Coordinates of C-alpha atoms in Angstrom, one line a residue:
M1 CA 11.7 -5.7 25.9
A2 CA 11.7 -4.5 29.5
R3 CA 9.2 -7.2 30.4
A4 CA 11.0 -9.9 28.4
E5 CA 14.3 -9.5 30.3
P6 CA 13.0 -10.3 33.8
R7 CA 11.0 -13.2 32.4
R8 CA 14.1 -14.6 30.7
W9 CA 16.1 -14.4 34.0
A10 CA 13.3 -16.1 35.8
V11 CA 13.3 -19.0 33.3
D12 CA 17.1 -19.2 33.5
S13 CA 17.0 -19.3 37.3
V14 CA 14.5 -22.1 37.2
A15 CA 16.7 -24.0 34.8
V16 CA 19.7 -23.6 37.1
A17 CA 17.6 -24.6 40.1
V18 CA 16.5 -27.9 38.3
A19 CA 20.1 -28.6 37.4
V20 CA 21.3 -28.0 40.9
A21 CA 18.6 -30.3 42.2
D22 CA 19.8 -33.0 39.8
A23 CA 23.3 -32.5 41.2
V24 CA 22.1 -32.6 44.8
F25 CA 20.3 -35.8 44.3
G26 CA 23.3 -37.3 42.6
K27 CA 26.0 -36.2 45.0
A28 CA 25.8 -39.5 46.9
Y29 CA 27.7 -41.2 44.1
L30 CA 29.8 -38.2 42.9
D31 CA 33.3 -37.5 44.2
R32 CA 34.4 -33.9 44.9
G33 CA 35.9 -33.4 41.5
A34 CA 32.6 -34.4 39.7
L35 CA 30.6 -32.3 42.1
A36 CA 32.8 -29.3 41.3
I37 CA 32.3 -29.9 37.6
A38 CA 28.5 -30.1 38.2
V39 CA 28.5 -26.8 40.1
I40 CA 30.5 -25.0 37.3
A41 CA 28.1 -26.4 34.7
C42 CA 25.0 -25.2 36.7
A43 CA 26.5 -21.7 37.1
A44 CA 27.3 -21.6 33.4
L45 CA 23.7 -22.1 32.5
L46 CA 23.0 -18.5 33.5
L47 CA 25.0 -17.4 30.4
R48 CA 23.5 -20.0 28.0
R49 CA 21.6 -17.4 25.9
Q50 CA 24.7 -15.3 25.3
W51 CA 27.2 -18.1 24.5
P52 CA 25.1 -21.4 23.9
V53 CA 28.0 -23.5 22.5
A54 CA 30.5 -22.4 25.1
V55 CA 28.1 -23.2 27.9
F56 CA 27.4 -26.6 26.3
L57 CA 31.1 -27.3 26.4
F58 CA 31.1 -26.5 30.2
T59 CA 28.2 -28.9 30.7
L60 CA 29.6 -31.7 28.5
P61 CA 31.9 -33.2 31.3
V62 CA 28.8 -33.5 33.5
A63 CA 27.4 -36.1 31.1
L64 CA 30.4 -38.3 32.0
T65 CA 29.2 -38.3 35.6
G66 CA 25.7 -39.5 34.8
L67 CA 23.9 -36.2 35.4
I68 CA 21.6 -35.3 32.6
V69 CA 19.7 -32.1 33.4
A70 CA 22.5 -29.5 32.8
P71 CA 23.6 -31.1 29.4
A72 CA 20.0 -31.4 28.3
I73 CA 19.3 -27.7 29.0
A74 CA 22.5 -26.7 27.2
L75 CA 21.5 -28.9 24.2
Y76 CA 18.1 -27.3 24.0
T77 CA 19.7 -23.8 24.0
V78 CA 22.1 -24.8 21.2
G79 CA 19.3 -26.3 19.2
R80 CA 17.1 -23.1 19.6
Q81 CA 19.8 -20.5 19.0
S82 CA 22.5 -21.9 16.8
P83 CA 21.9 -21.4 13.1
D84 CA 24.4 -24.1 12.0
R85 CA 22.7 -27.6 12.1
R86 CA 26.1 -29.3 11.9
V87 CA 27.1 -27.7 15.3
V88 CA 23.7 -28.7 16.7
F89 CA 23.8 -32.3 15.8
G90 CA 27.5 -32.5 16.6
C91 CA 26.7 -31.4 20.2
A92 CA 24.0 -34.0 20.4
A93 CA 26.4 -36.7 19.2
A94 CA 29.0 -35.6 21.8
V95 CA 26.4 -35.9 24.7
A96 CA 25.3 -39.3 23.4
L97 CA 28.9 -40.5 23.3
A98 CA 29.7 -39.0 26.8
S99 CA 26.6 -40.7 28.3
T100 CA 27.5 -44.0 26.7
V101 CA 31.1 -43.8 28.1
A102 CA 29.6 -43.0 31.5
S103 CA 27.5 -46.2 31.4
S104 CA 28.7 -49.8 31.7
W105 CA 31.1 -50.0 28.9
P106 CA 32.2 -52.0 26.9
L107 CA 29.2 -53.9 25.8
E108 CA 30.2 -57.0 27.9
G109 CA 28.9 -55.0 30.9
F110 CA 25.3 -55.4 29.7
G111 CA 23.4 -58.6 30.3
S112 CA 23.1 -59.2 26.5
H113 CA 23.7 -57.5 23.2
A114 CA 20.0 -56.7 23.0
D115 CA 20.2 -54.8 26.2
A116 CA 23.2 -52.8 24.9
V117 CA 21.4 -51.9 21.7
V118 CA 18.4 -50.8 23.7
Y119 CA 20.6 -48.6 25.9
L120 CA 22.4 -47.1 22.9
A121 CA 19.0 -46.3 21.3
F122 CA 17.8 -44.7 24.5
T123 CA 20.9 -42.7 24.8
A124 CA 20.6 -41.4 21.3
A125 CA 17.0 -40.6 21.8
W126 CA 17.8 -38.8 25.0
A127 CA 20.5 -36.7 23.3
A128 CA 18.2 -35.9 20.3
A129 CA 15.1 -34.9 22.3
P130 CA 16.3 -31.6 23.7
V131 CA 18.0 -30.7 20.3
L132 CA 14.8 -31.4 18.4
F133 CA 12.7 -29.5 20.9
G134 CA 15.1 -26.6 20.6
L135 CA 14.9 -26.7 16.8
L136 CA 11.1 -26.8 17.0
M137 CA 11.0 -23.7 19.2
R138 CA 13.5 -22.0 16.8
T139 CA 11.2 -22.8 13.9
R140 CA 8.2 -21.5 15.9
D141 CA 10.0 -18.2 16.6
E142 CA 11.0 -17.8 12.9
L143 CA 7.4 -18.4 11.8
A144 CA 6.1 -15.9 14.4
R145 CA 8.6 -13.3 13.0
R146 CA 7.5 -14.1 9.5
L147 CA 3.9 -13.6 10.4
V148 CA 4.7 -10.3 12.0
E149 CA 6.5 -9.2 8.8
I150 CA 3.6 -10.4 6.6
E151 CA 1.2 -8.5 8.8
E152 CA 3.3 -5.3 8.6
A153 CA 3.6 -5.8 4.8
R154 CA -0.2 -6.1 4.6
D155 CA -0.6 -2.9 6.7
H156 CA 1.8 -1.1 4.5
E157 CA -0.1 -2.3 1.4
R158 CA -3.4 -1.2 2.9
D159 CA -1.9 2.2 3.6
L160 CA -0.6 2.5 0.0
H161 CA -4.0 1.5 -1.3
A162 CA -5.8 4.0 0.9
Q163 CA -3.4 6.7 -0.3
A164 CA -4.0 5.7 -3.9
V165 CA -7.8 5.8 -3.4
L166 CA -7.4 9.2 -1.8
A167 CA -5.3 10.5 -4.7
R168 CA -7.9 9.3 -7.2
E169 CA -10.6 10.9 -5.3
R170 CA -8.7 14.2 -5.1
A171 CA -8.1 14.0 -8.8
Q172 CA -11.7 13.3 -9.5
I173 CA -12.9 16.2 -7.2
G174 CA -10.4 18.5 -9.0
R175 CA -11.8 17.6 -12.4
E176 CA -15.4 17.9 -11.3
M177 CA -14.7 21.3 -9.6
H178 CA -13.1 22.6 -12.8
D179 CA -15.7 21.2 -15.1
V180 CA -18.8 22.2 -13.2
V181 CA -17.9 25.2 -11.0
S182 CA -15.6 26.9 -13.5
H183 CA -18.3 26.5 -16.2
Q184 CA -20.9 28.3 -14.2
V185 CA -18.7 31.0 -12.7
S186 CA -17.1 31.9 -16.0
L187 CA -20.6 32.2 -17.5
I188 CA -21.5 34.6 -14.6
A189 CA -18.4 36.7 -15.3
V190 CA -19.1 36.9 -19.0
R191 CA -22.7 37.9 -18.5
A192 CA -21.7 40.5 -15.9
G193 CA -19.1 42.0 -18.2
A194 CA -21.6 42.2 -21.0
L195 CA -24.1 43.8 -18.7
A196 CA -21.6 46.4 -17.6
V197 CA -20.9 47.4 -21.1
A198 CA -24.5 47.4 -22.3
T199 CA -26.3 49.2 -19.5
T200 CA -26.7 52.9 -19.2
D201 CA -27.6 52.9 -15.5
A202 CA -24.7 53.8 -13.3
Q203 CA -25.8 51.6 -10.3
T204 CA -26.4 48.7 -12.5
R205 CA -23.0 49.1 -14.2
E206 CA -21.3 49.2 -10.9
A207 CA -23.2 46.1 -9.6
A208 CA -22.2 44.3 -12.8
R209 CA -18.6 45.2 -12.4
Q210 CA -18.6 44.0 -8.8
I211 CA -20.2 40.7 -9.8
R212 CA -17.6 40.3 -12.6
G213 CA -14.8 41.1 -10.1
L214 CA -16.1 38.6 -7.6
S215 CA -16.5 36.0 -10.4
V216 CA -12.9 36.5 -11.5
S217 CA -11.7 36.2 -7.9
T218 CA -13.7 33.0 -7.5
L219 CA -12.2 31.6 -10.6
D220 CA -8.7 32.4 -9.3
E221 CA -9.4 30.7 -6.0
L222 CA -10.8 27.7 -7.9
R223 CA -7.6 27.5 -9.9
N224 CA -5.6 27.3 -6.7
L225 CA -7.9 24.7 -5.2
V226 CA -7.8 22.5 -8.3
T227 CA -4.0 22.8 -8.3
L228 CA -3.9 21.5 -4.7
L229 CA -6.4 18.7 -5.3
R230 CA -4.9 17.3 -8.5
A231 CA -2.9 14.2 -8.1
S232 CA -2.0 11.3 -10.4
G233 CA -4.4 8.4 -10.1
G234 CA -5.9 5.6 -12.0
R235 CA -9.5 5.1 -12.8
A236 CA -11.5 7.6 -10.8
T237 CA -14.7 6.9 -8.9
E238 CA -17.6 8.9 -10.3
L239 CA -19.5 11.4 -8.2
T240 CA -23.2 11.7 -8.4
P241 CA -25.3 12.9 -10.0
Q242 CA -23.6 12.6 -13.4
P243 CA -24.6 14.2 -16.7
T244 CA -25.6 12.3 -19.8
L245 CA -26.1 13.0 -23.5
A246 CA -29.7 14.0 -22.7
D247 CA -28.3 17.0 -20.8
L248 CA -26.4 18.4 -23.7
R249 CA -29.2 20.5 -25.1
A250 CA -29.7 22.2 -21.7
L251 CA -26.0 22.8 -21.5
I252 CA -25.9 24.4 -24.9
D253 CA -29.0 26.5 -24.3
A254 CA -27.5 27.9 -21.0
S255 CA -24.1 28.7 -22.6
G256 CA -25.0 32.1 -24.0
I257 CA -23.3 31.2 -27.3
A258 CA -24.8 30.8 -30.7
V259 CA -24.4 27.1 -31.2
V260 CA -25.4 24.8 -34.0
F261 CA -26.0 21.3 -32.6
A262 CA -26.2 18.3 -34.9
G263 CA -25.7 14.6 -35.0
T264 CA -26.6 11.6 -32.9
L265 CA -24.9 8.7 -31.2
P266 CA -25.7 5.0 -30.9
D267 CA -28.0 4.0 -28.0
D268 CA -25.4 1.7 -26.5
V269 CA -22.9 4.4 -25.5
S270 CA -21.8 3.8 -22.0
G271 CA -22.4 6.1 -19.1
A272 CA -18.6 6.9 -18.8
A273 CA -18.5 7.8 -22.5
Q274 CA -21.6 10.0 -22.2
R275 CA -20.0 11.9 -19.3
A276 CA -16.8 12.3 -21.3
I277 CA -18.7 13.8 -24.2
Y278 CA -20.7 16.1 -22.0
R279 CA -17.6 17.4 -20.2
T280 CA -15.8 17.9 -23.5
V281 CA -18.6 20.0 -24.8
Q282 CA -18.9 21.9 -21.5
E283 CA -15.1 22.7 -21.4
A284 CA -15.0 23.7 -25.1
L285 CA -18.0 26.1 -24.7
T286 CA -16.4 27.5 -21.5
N287 CA -13.2 28.2 -23.4
V288 CA -15.2 29.9 -26.2
R289 CA -16.7 32.3 -23.7
K290 CA -13.4 33.0 -22.1
H291 CA -11.1 33.3 -25.1
A292 CA -13.4 34.0 -28.1
P293 CA -16.1 36.4 -27.1
G294 CA -18.9 36.8 -29.6
A295 CA -17.8 33.7 -31.6
S296 CA -20.3 31.1 -32.7
A297 CA -19.8 27.4 -32.2
D298 CA -20.6 24.2 -33.9
V299 CA -21.2 21.0 -31.8
R300 CA -21.5 17.8 -33.9
L301 CA -21.9 14.2 -32.6
W302 CA -20.6 11.6 -35.0
S303 CA -20.0 7.8 -35.2
D304 CA -18.7 5.2 -37.6
A305 CA -18.0 1.4 -37.5
E306 CA -15.1 1.8 -35.1
W307 CA -15.2 5.1 -33.3
F308 CA -17.7 7.7 -32.1
G309 CA -17.3 11.1 -30.4
V310 CA -18.0 14.8 -30.6
V311 CA -16.4 17.8 -32.4
V312 CA -16.7 21.3 -31.1
T313 CA -15.5 24.1 -33.4
N314 CA -15.8 27.8 -32.8
A315 CA -15.3 30.8 -35.1
P316 CA -12.8 33.6 -34.4
P317 CA -13.8 36.1 -31.7
T318 CA -15.6 39.2 -32.7
R319 CA -14.4 41.3 -29.8
G320 CA -11.6 41.4 -27.3
A321 CA -11.5 38.6 -24.7
L322 CA -12.0 39.4 -21.0
S323 CA -9.1 38.8 -18.7
L324 CA -10.3 35.7 -16.8
P325 CA -8.0 33.4 -14.8
G326 CA -7.6 29.8 -16.0
S327 CA -6.1 26.8 -14.3
G328 CA -4.8 25.2 -17.4
H329 CA -6.2 21.8 -16.4
G330 CA -9.3 21.8 -18.5
L331 CA -7.9 20.2 -21.7
L332 CA -5.6 18.1 -19.5
G333 CA -8.5 16.7 -17.6
L334 CA -10.3 15.9 -20.9
A335 CA -7.3 14.1 -22.2
E336 CA -7.2 12.0 -19.0
R337 CA -10.8 11.1 -19.4
A338 CA -10.2 10.1 -23.0
E339 CA -7.2 8.0 -22.1
L340 CA -9.1 6.2 -19.4
L341 CA -11.7 5.2 -22.0
K342 CA -8.9 4.2 -24.5
G343 CA -9.8 7.1 -26.7
Q344 CA -8.1 10.3 -28.0
L345 CA -8.5 14.0 -27.6
R346 CA -7.4 16.2 -30.4
C347 CA -7.4 20.0 -30.2
G348 CA -5.9 22.9 -32.1
S349 CA -6.4 26.1 -34.0
T350 CA -8.4 26.2 -37.3
E351 CA -7.3 27.8 -40.5
A352 CA -10.1 30.4 -40.0
G353 CA -8.7 31.5 -36.7
G354 CA -11.0 29.6 -34.4
F355 CA -10.4 26.5 -32.3
R356 CA -11.4 22.8 -32.7
V357 CA -11.7 20.1 -30.0
E358 CA -12.5 16.5 -31.0
L359 CA -13.0 13.6 -28.7
R360 CA -12.7 10.1 -30.3
L361 CA -13.8 7.0 -28.4
P362 CA -13.7 3.4 -29.5
R363 CA -17.0 1.5 -30.2
T364 CA -15.8 -1.6 -28.2

């Protein structure tokens, strides 16, 4: 803005100088009154940006004297700045009329009627030219502003998209941290607790208690991190490497739980569905270790004509549960995975006092 103001004053000064030059060259046939009108009109051009119509009215009498520069500049300014087209073309008509009156009038002053028609057409074209040029520049300015607004809107849209991608990545990282790290650390805590109870060596018992304490602390920190990372998002981008159904057996064997594994799934199960089933089994077995120590579990894969999935059921605990922190996001994350795949997650207590988790996914 600071640079634009000096440039505008420079352009206005040049416009006034050209109008003054027109008056100087025409003073030979101007009387004192006409010359005074021309001087006032030239000075008024300095204010044409603030009051375009008022400045035009000051320059209109100059058109009666035969001078054309000052009225043309005023007409251009009206065309560029006035939003009312009726005012714009009304000013052009007024200048055309004033120029016609200043010429040889009535029509008998011309050599022929054809000369009069040509002169009237020339006068109308001369009055319309600065107006049309002003309207053209006004349209250009409006288009430039629209382009700036469109570019700003695109930048805003790109920022929103980047934020959405970041939110989805954070949600995915939170789910992966909970599914993978929590599973491993909780297993360490359970094994350390069992070792502390079973061993008779004092040093080993103390080491096991320390390991369990560190594991519990790590789970608590993980819960806080997952809470910070979780954010609402759409379809998440997957991190690599990702587990498949072929990894289920290794997961069950490493769980430290007596598990009966049965059932198969069709060969055309998608990678996303395989990951959802794997994470469901992983979370369910983790919860068994946390909340149902000593309980056995049953993992069954199933499928029919419309659905397929997995059911994980555990028996009641045989001993008191260890006090391990939980984030509360495990089943929520599983439900989100199922929803993304247009499936369902069902979970709840069984009549025998255990717990049941079922993931149902559509075949198509």
